[in-house]
């Protein structure tokens, strides 16, 4: 499994909200399921946005600092609209490159009609790296400490 496609990596049991979901409810869902990001869908399963825990925290911090009670109250007011997404044929390498490029930690996977199929997170990509771990290094190394003898690292 050197560079698997998204459909082999993605989580398909994804918790979603809609744009009209109250922010307090979205926060409760995210906290109770230990989520950092949650897709926002309409019309069945069409991806229209992403809610990220950092955005919610930033909003509530700014509200508490300013005392502003008229801040947004629905997911639609804070969601990242029209998020970057990839097809299920995208490779792990492409997903990782696009996550870095767009500075995101979760990549929505959609079909050609924008229907959400799954989500690949940075944790999924790290799990892939761990699974590919070859074991012990195929060489020995030497550490040199000042004032002492070299130590074999094998």
CSV table of C-alpha atoms in Angstrom, one decimal, residues 55-154:
chain,number,residue,atom,x,y,z
A,55,UNK,CA,-13.0,29.0,13.9
A,56,UNK,CA,-15.6,28.4,16.7
A,57,UNK,CA,-13.0,29.0,19.4
A,58,UNK,CA,-11.8,32.2,17.6
A,59,UNK,CA,-15.4,33.5,17.4
A,60,UNK,CA,-16.2,32.8,21.0
A,61,UNK,CA,-12.9,34.3,22.1
A,62,UNK,CA,-13.5,37.5,20.2
A,63,UNK,CA,-17.1,37.6,21.5
A,64,UNK,CA,-15.9,37.3,25.1
A,65,UNK,CA,-13.2,39.9,24.6
A,66,UNK,CA,-15.5,42.5,22.9
A,67,UNK,CA,-18.7,41.7,24.8
A,68,UNK,CA,-20.4,41.5,21.3
A,69,UNK,CA,-23.7,39.6,21.7
A,70,UNK,CA,-24.8,40.1,18.0
A,71,UNK,CA,-22.3,37.6,16.6
A,72,UNK,CA,-23.3,34.8,14.2
A,73,UNK,CA,-25.4,32.0,15.7
A,74,UNK,CA,-25.7,29.5,12.8
A,75,UNK,CA,-23.2,27.3,11.1
A,76,UNK,CA,-23.7,29.1,7.8
A,77,UNK,CA,-22.3,32.3,9.5
A,78,UNK,CA,-19.0,30.8,10.3
A,79,UNK,CA,-18.4,27.8,8.0
A,80,UNK,CA,-15.7,27.8,5.4
A,81,UNK,CA,-17.8,28.0,2.3
A,82,UNK,CA,-17.1,25.9,-0.8
A,83,UNK,CA,-14.2,24.0,0.8
A,84,UNK,CA,-11.4,22.4,-1.3
A,85,UNK,CA,-12.2,18.8,-2.0
A,86,UNK,CA,-10.8,15.8,-4.0
A,87,UNK,CA,-12.3,12.8,-5.8
A,88,UNK,CA,-12.1,9.3,-4.4
A,89,UNK,CA,-9.4,8.5,-6.9
A,90,UNK,CA,-6.9,11.1,-5.4
A,91,UNK,CA,-3.9,9.4,-3.9
A,92,UNK,CA,-2.6,9.8,-0.4
A,93,UNK,CA,0.3,11.9,-1.7
A,94,UNK,CA,-2.1,14.2,-3.6
A,95,UNK,CA,-4.3,14.6,-0.5
A,96,UNK,CA,-1.2,15.4,1.7
A,97,UNK,CA,0.1,18.0,-0.9
A,98,UNK,CA,-3.3,19.7,-1.1
A,99,UNK,CA,-3.8,19.7,2.7
A,100,UNK,CA,-0.4,21.5,3.1
A,101,UNK,CA,-1.1,23.9,0.2
A,102,UNK,CA,-4.6,24.9,1.5
A,103,UNK,CA,-3.5,24.6,5.2
A,104,UNK,CA,-6.3,22.2,6.2
A,105,UNK,CA,-6.3,19.1,8.3
A,106,UNK,CA,-9.3,17.4,6.7
A,107,UNK,CA,-9.9,16.7,3.1
A,108,UNK,CA,-13.5,16.1,2.0
A,109,UNK,CA,-13.9,13.5,-0.7
A,110,UNK,CA,-16.8,14.1,-3.1
A,111,UNK,CA,-18.2,12.6,-6.3
A,112,UNK,CA,-18.5,14.6,-9.5
A,113,UNK,CA,-21.8,16.1,-8.3
A,114,UNK,CA,-20.4,17.4,-5.0
A,115,UNK,CA,-21.9,14.7,-2.9
A,116,UNK,CA,-19.9,14.0,0.2
A,117,UNK,CA,-18.4,10.4,0.1
A,118,UNK,CA,-16.0,10.6,3.1
A,119,UNK,CA,-13.3,12.5,4.8
A,120,UNK,CA,-9.5,12.0,5.0
A,121,UNK,CA,-8.0,13.7,8.0
A,122,UNK,CA,-4.4,14.3,8.9
A,123,UNK,CA,-4.7,11.5,11.4
A,124,UNK,CA,-5.7,9.1,8.6
A,125,UNK,CA,-2.5,10.2,6.7
A,126,UNK,CA,-0.4,9.7,9.8
A,127,UNK,CA,-1.9,6.2,10.3
A,128,UNK,CA,-0.8,5.4,6.8
A,129,UNK,CA,2.8,6.5,7.5
A,130,UNK,CA,2.9,4.4,10.7
A,131,UNK,CA,1.5,1.4,8.8
A,132,UNK,CA,4.3,1.8,6.2
A,133,UNK,CA,7.0,1.9,9.0
A,134,UNK,CA,9.7,-0.6,7.8
A,135,UNK,CA,11.0,-1.5,11.2
A,136,UNK,CA,14.6,-1.1,12.3
A,137,UNK,CA,16.9,1.1,10.2
A,138,UNK,CA,18.9,-0.9,7.7
A,139,UNK,CA,22.2,0.5,8.9
A,140,UNK,CA,24.0,1.4,12.1
A,141,UNK,CA,24.9,4.9,13.2
A,142,UNK,CA,27.4,6.4,15.5
A,143,UNK,CA,26.8,9.2,18.0
A,144,UNK,CA,29.8,11.3,18.9
A,145,UNK,CA,29.6,13.0,22.3
A,146,UNK,CA,32.3,15.6,23.1
A,147,UNK,CA,34.8,14.2,25.5
A,148,UNK,CA,33.6,10.6,25.2
A,149,UNK,CA,33.9,7.6,22.9
A,150,UNK,CA,31.5,7.1,20.0
A,151,UNK,CA,28.5,4.9,20.8
A,152,UNK,CA,27.0,2.4,18.4
A,153,UNK,CA,23.4,3.1,17.6
A,154,UNK,CA,22.6,-0.4,16.5
